[in-house]
Amino acid sequence: MRCKSILIGTSVLAVAISSPVAAQDAADEAATEASGADISAEPDASNAILVTGSRIRRADIEGVGPTTVVGVEEMENTGIVNVETLLQRLPANAGFAGNQTSAYWTGNGYGTAQVNLRGLGIKRTLVLLNGRRLVAGGTGANSSPDLNMIPVNMLARTEVLKDGASAVYGADAMAGVVNMITRTDFEGIRVGGRYGITEQGDGADASIDLLAGWRSDSAGIMVAANYQNTDPVSMFSRAPCSLAETTPGSLSCVNSSSTIGGRAVLPNGQQINFNQVLGGDGDFYEPYDPAKHNYNSALTLNAVSPIERWSIGVFGDVELGDAAEAFGEFLYTKRKSNQIATPGTLRNLAIPASFPSNPTGEDLVVIRRRLAEAGPRQFFQDSETWQATGGLRGDLANAWHWEAAVSWGKNTAIDGSTNVANLERVGNAIDPATCGSNGIPCADFLGFGDLTPEVLDYILFTSRDRGGNELVSATLDLTGDLFTLPAGAVSFATGIAYREEKGWRDPDPLTVAGIANTNQQDPISGKSKAKEAYLELSVPVFSGAAFAEALTVNGALRVSDYDLFGTDWNYKLGADWEVFDGLRFRTTYGTGFRIPNVPELFGGVSEGNLTTTDPCSNYSTSGNATLIANCQATGVPAGYVQLGNTILTTVGGNPDLQPESSTTWTIGAVVQPRNQIPGLSLTVDWFEIDIEDAIRAIPGSTKLAVCYASPNLSSEFCDDFKRSTLTGEVTELSAQPINTGLEKMSGLDVGMLYNRSIGSFDVSLNLNVTWLNEYTVYPFEGGAPIQFDGFIGGGNGGYPEWRGYGTLTIENGPIGATWSTQWIGSATDFNASPGDIGYSTPDVFYHNLQVRFDVNDRTSFRLGVDNLFDRDAPYIQSFTDANTDTMTYDLMGRRFYVGFQTGF
């Protein structure tokens, strides 16, 4: 503990974090900018606003719950150009979450970006825009909105509630809520641009944005537009090959056992490999040697994938008399993205001894043959997303505020891949009875370069899939004061809501039929409907009393009726105790509920080769008696070494899933010693989250590790895979979602904000740190627990015990500088053994610097460096890609950017 405290202390001048909502100055400033209100120290009805975590309009925003607020100024000072970067730097974000540039992102979400609060899963984080839900984004039947559909220049602030809120917002808000609040008071025209590039001259990123607003006494409109184009970064330039500890104490390249010449097995079990030299002897073959013959996938993968995106948002309102107004919101995003992948692999091709191109004179089976003659595959996505909201709002004669709104959102996409083999045609091309006639060429898969253009044209095609998501919702809300007690007014909020969500995905017909040599997929189509009603109360108990400057009790109750799963009730209780000016305690306790979403429930089944660690690799020398006995019992031969680093894995939906439920408890304190240390705010919040019947897809690496660690293969996970009787390698592995027994999480959030002037300099220091005390998954009743806290890799993402992020900003007149640092604590590989290279990772700090110069009140320039010290991603044994955890660490290295902003 002392070591980590020293690390924090020595990093304070370089570290800063998104300011906690408890920091009154920063939060009030952000709220004022968004609402146009003048928030004073004394709350009253005239300056009340909605704060994430409550439907009751209030001026005192500190006591609602543990919340982080990031204002527009902080976003600009750190060079952030998309919501993805803003949220994924926060220490409350953990685990497995997609990002727009990741080379490793599945689930039909290529090119999208999500946030994973607490690491509990993107589906358990509710994402809102101005308090309303957004349509899911991706290429069909997705579970979460694409964060980057929001032009960041239109945001006034982003509020992150790190507390369960199902009683307030309904399903999905188990881990927390991200609420993006748009500007309402911008007038004029502002344009800006930014260009960045890595130190190695790749990964160029360019963006242009426009913000225009007009407002009169009775109406207003705002238009925000953004264009972004990101160039790729080659995987080979960052991680030249996949590494593994093949000999104790040293790492060596361990590449894919899918070879370009073709790896085959003879009737006696011997493995051979055919010619791998272009233009070489087509009849040459030799004993298979992994070090000599395996394929380096890094040559045909990207560490960062290209993306091009156009976004526009239009927001308007107009008064309808003195007590009502109409409002409207519209968003549109078009995205084009693509990723390169290794050339496709054919498996288990039976070649008889009599086939003309078989030089062995024996029947053989080609276990794996990579189609390198065709070059890499190109995955592509073309997606469009619309979101529209319209409504009326106003005030009744008794000052109660009402709002009625209808929202509609739709996402559609076309995606696919080039150079996909038609397995039916592959079979025809190696069948002596069919090839050589009727336009069917005979294919020679025994040796690199032996596949002619005629054969490639015959067996390869471009797949095209179509899919989408749709959201329809209607809400009616009412809030105000019921009556007044001696301590203040009793406030309420109530309302009803209707929501319908659809998701669909229609894969290429050859993919559905299993003829395409790609991840087999079934069509997905499903929808769910929910009708809800809620009531929320805020009751002041004491005011102005000794040791109770203010004590307020809050409660919320929500009933939800789902067409697929019936009725569910959720509640939330809270208390906010201001002991005296500068000291406050707060606590919440609530329940949550989440039904399986469309891809989880209706997702069908698909297959893919996912990076997976086989615990039986080199098991003979492990010294682990349980592991040795279990590997032998499943037929793994002595001396077995995993061939490559991927395993064919079944993923998709599970129609037998049931809803999951949760309880969340938080308790915290806010300290603001205004007289002793003006400008200082400190927050500390403890959280505990329990999820029952948790819906979770356990990664294949984790299932294998748990199975082989169980006595006599007693784990239920031992039923989820099969091994080859010829080679001992895993040939089938299931990672479909299931209702696990229980998930338990607890931890501590600490925040600090300090603002002051030192001479002519204005200084702002923000720091947030999260300590993960426990995250344990009980996979089934009576099953051994799986510990996640302090671990990383294996397809799970990262769960280090410590995370932090923050900013230090110093301004002097027209010049300002911001230093930000992200801290990712040390962690242990999920599947490595003590003493292995990559068993644990060190503390990693990413430092960023930006300097700003204001030419005048309207024009400014910015120059910045991200990953200033060029910190490499640490090696992880059970990596996802690039020898590390791509969902946790930076692959791009040091990069520079320049930006400008001007207004009219």
Short mmCIF file of N, CA and C in Angstrom, two decimals, residues 131-187:
data_model
loop_
_atom_site.label_atom_id
_atom_site.label_comp_id
_atom_site.label_asym_id
_atom_site.label_seq_id
_atom_site.Cartn_x
_atom_site.Cartn_y
_atom_site.Cartn_z
N GLY A 131 -30.79 12.66 -21.12
CA GLY A 131 -31.67 11.86 -20.29
C GLY A 131 -32.52 10.86 -21.02
N ARG A 132 -32.29 10.68 -22.33
CA ARG A 132 -33.10 9.74 -23.12
C ARG A 132 -32.20 8.70 -23.76
N ARG A 133 -32.76 7.53 -23.98
CA ARG A 133 -32.01 6.41 -24.55
C ARG A 133 -31.66 6.64 -26.02
N LEU A 134 -30.56 5.99 -26.42
CA LEU A 134 -30.11 6.03 -27.80
C LEU A 134 -30.24 4.65 -28.43
N VAL A 135 -30.42 4.62 -29.73
CA VAL A 135 -30.51 3.36 -30.45
C VAL A 135 -29.14 2.68 -30.44
N ALA A 136 -29.14 1.34 -30.42
CA ALA A 136 -27.89 0.59 -30.45
C ALA A 136 -27.21 0.78 -31.81
N GLY A 137 -25.89 0.67 -31.81
CA GLY A 137 -25.12 0.88 -33.04
C GLY A 137 -24.25 -0.31 -33.36
N GLY A 138 -23.95 -0.50 -34.65
CA GLY A 138 -23.13 -1.60 -35.11
C GLY A 138 -23.59 -2.06 -36.47
N THR A 139 -23.51 -3.35 -36.72
CA THR A 139 -23.94 -3.89 -38.01
C THR A 139 -25.14 -4.81 -37.87
N GLY A 140 -25.85 -4.67 -36.76
CA GLY A 140 -27.09 -5.41 -36.62
C GLY A 140 -27.17 -6.21 -35.34
N ALA A 141 -28.32 -6.12 -34.64
CA ALA A 141 -28.57 -6.85 -33.40
C ALA A 141 -27.47 -6.59 -32.39
N ASN A 142 -27.26 -5.32 -32.07
CA ASN A 142 -26.22 -4.92 -31.12
C ASN A 142 -26.83 -4.61 -29.76
N SER A 143 -25.96 -4.42 -28.78
CA SER A 143 -26.44 -4.28 -27.40
C SER A 143 -26.17 -2.92 -26.80
N SER A 144 -25.48 -2.03 -27.50
CA SER A 144 -25.14 -0.74 -26.90
C SER A 144 -24.99 0.31 -27.99
N PRO A 145 -25.28 1.58 -27.69
CA PRO A 145 -25.10 2.64 -28.68
C PRO A 145 -23.63 2.82 -29.03
N ASP A 146 -23.38 3.33 -30.22
CA ASP A 146 -22.05 3.73 -30.63
C ASP A 146 -21.81 5.13 -30.09
N LEU A 147 -20.87 5.25 -29.15
CA LEU A 147 -20.63 6.54 -28.49
C LEU A 147 -20.26 7.63 -29.49
N ASN A 148 -19.60 7.24 -30.56
CA ASN A 148 -19.08 8.25 -31.48
C ASN A 148 -20.11 8.74 -32.49
N MET A 149 -21.39 8.38 -32.29
CA MET A 149 -22.43 8.99 -33.10
C MET A 149 -22.73 10.41 -32.61
N ILE A 150 -22.16 10.80 -31.48
CA ILE A 150 -22.41 12.12 -30.90
C ILE A 150 -21.27 13.07 -31.27
N PRO A 151 -21.52 14.15 -32.02
CA PRO A 151 -20.48 15.15 -32.26
C PRO A 151 -20.07 15.79 -30.93
N VAL A 152 -18.80 15.65 -30.56
CA VAL A 152 -18.37 16.08 -29.23
C VAL A 152 -18.46 17.60 -29.08
N ASN A 153 -18.43 18.35 -30.18
CA ASN A 153 -18.46 19.81 -30.08
C ASN A 153 -19.82 20.34 -29.65
N MET A 154 -20.85 19.50 -29.66
CA MET A 154 -22.18 19.97 -29.25
C MET A 154 -22.43 19.72 -27.77
N LEU A 155 -21.50 19.04 -27.07
CA LEU A 155 -21.72 18.70 -25.67
C LEU A 155 -21.34 19.83 -24.74
N ALA A 156 -22.16 20.05 -23.73
CA ALA A 156 -21.82 20.97 -22.65
C ALA A 156 -21.08 20.24 -21.54
N ARG A 157 -21.47 19.00 -21.29
CA ARG A 157 -20.82 18.21 -20.26
C ARG A 157 -21.26 16.75 -20.41
N THR A 158 -20.52 15.86 -19.80
CA THR A 158 -20.89 14.46 -19.74
C THR A 158 -20.90 14.04 -18.28
N GLU A 159 -22.02 13.49 -17.82
CA GLU A 159 -22.17 13.05 -16.45
C GLU A 159 -22.13 11.53 -16.40
N VAL A 160 -21.28 11.00 -15.52
CA VAL A 160 -21.13 9.56 -15.37
C VAL A 160 -21.55 9.18 -13.96
N LEU A 161 -22.73 8.59 -13.83
CA LEU A 161 -23.24 8.12 -12.54
C LEU A 161 -22.69 6.72 -12.28
N LYS A 162 -21.89 6.58 -11.24
CA LYS A 162 -21.27 5.29 -10.92
C LYS A 162 -22.08 4.57 -9.85
N ASP A 163 -23.34 4.36 -10.16
CA ASP A 163 -24.28 3.79 -9.20
C ASP A 163 -25.43 3.17 -9.98
N GLY A 164 -25.99 2.08 -9.49
CA GLY A 164 -27.15 1.49 -10.13
C GLY A 164 -28.33 2.45 -10.13
N ALA A 165 -29.09 2.45 -11.22
CA ALA A 165 -30.18 3.43 -11.34
C ALA A 165 -31.38 2.85 -12.08
N SER A 166 -31.65 1.56 -11.92
CA SER A 166 -32.78 0.94 -12.62
C SER A 166 -34.11 1.51 -12.16
N ALA A 167 -34.21 1.92 -10.89
CA ALA A 167 -35.46 2.48 -10.39
C ALA A 167 -35.77 3.83 -11.01
N VAL A 168 -34.72 4.52 -11.48
CA VAL A 168 -34.89 5.85 -12.06
C VAL A 168 -35.02 5.77 -13.57
N TYR A 169 -34.18 4.92 -14.21
CA TYR A 169 -34.12 4.90 -15.68
C TYR A 169 -34.59 3.60 -16.30
N GLY A 170 -34.82 2.58 -15.51
CA GLY A 170 -35.26 1.31 -16.07
C GLY A 170 -34.10 0.34 -16.28
N ALA A 171 -34.32 -0.66 -17.13
CA ALA A 171 -33.35 -1.73 -17.33
C ALA A 171 -32.03 -1.20 -17.87
N ASP A 172 -30.99 -1.98 -17.66
CA ASP A 172 -29.62 -1.79 -18.16
C ASP A 172 -28.75 -0.91 -17.27
N ALA A 173 -29.35 -0.13 -16.38
CA ALA A 173 -28.55 0.80 -15.56
C ALA A 173 -28.04 0.10 -14.30
N MET A 174 -27.39 -1.07 -14.46
CA MET A 174 -26.93 -1.83 -13.31
C MET A 174 -25.57 -1.33 -12.81
N ALA A 175 -24.66 -1.07 -13.73
CA ALA A 175 -23.33 -0.59 -13.35
C ALA A 175 -23.29 0.92 -13.22
N GLY A 176 -24.13 1.60 -13.98
CA GLY A 176 -24.14 3.05 -13.94
C GLY A 176 -24.77 3.63 -15.19
N VAL A 177 -24.68 4.95 -15.29
CA VAL A 177 -25.32 5.69 -16.38
C VAL A 177 -24.34 6.72 -16.93
N VAL A 178 -24.26 6.79 -18.24
CA VAL A 178 -23.52 7.86 -18.92
C VAL A 178 -24.55 8.74 -19.61
N ASN A 179 -24.60 10.01 -19.19
CA ASN A 179 -25.59 10.95 -19.72
C ASN A 179 -24.85 12.12 -20.36
N MET A 180 -24.97 12.24 -21.68
CA MET A 180 -24.34 13.33 -22.42
C MET A 180 -25.33 14.48 -22.56
N ILE A 181 -24.93 15.64 -22.08
CA ILE A 181 -25.80 16.82 -22.06
C ILE A 181 -25.33 17.81 -23.12
N THR A 182 -26.25 18.21 -24.00
CA THR A 182 -25.88 19.11 -25.08
C THR A 182 -26.00 20.57 -24.64
N ARG A 183 -25.32 21.43 -25.36
CA ARG A 183 -25.41 22.88 -25.13
C ARG A 183 -26.83 23.36 -25.46
N THR A 184 -27.22 24.43 -24.80
CA THR A 184 -28.52 25.03 -25.11
C THR A 184 -28.44 26.53 -25.36
N ASP A 185 -27.26 27.09 -25.12
CA ASP A 185 -27.18 28.55 -25.17
C ASP A 185 -26.16 29.07 -26.17
N PHE A 186 -25.67 28.22 -27.08
CA PHE A 186 -24.62 28.68 -28.00
C PHE A 186 -25.22 29.57 -29.09
N GLU A 187 -24.54 30.67 -29.36
CA GLU A 187 -24.94 31.59 -30.42
C GLU A 187 -23.72 31.93 -31.25
#
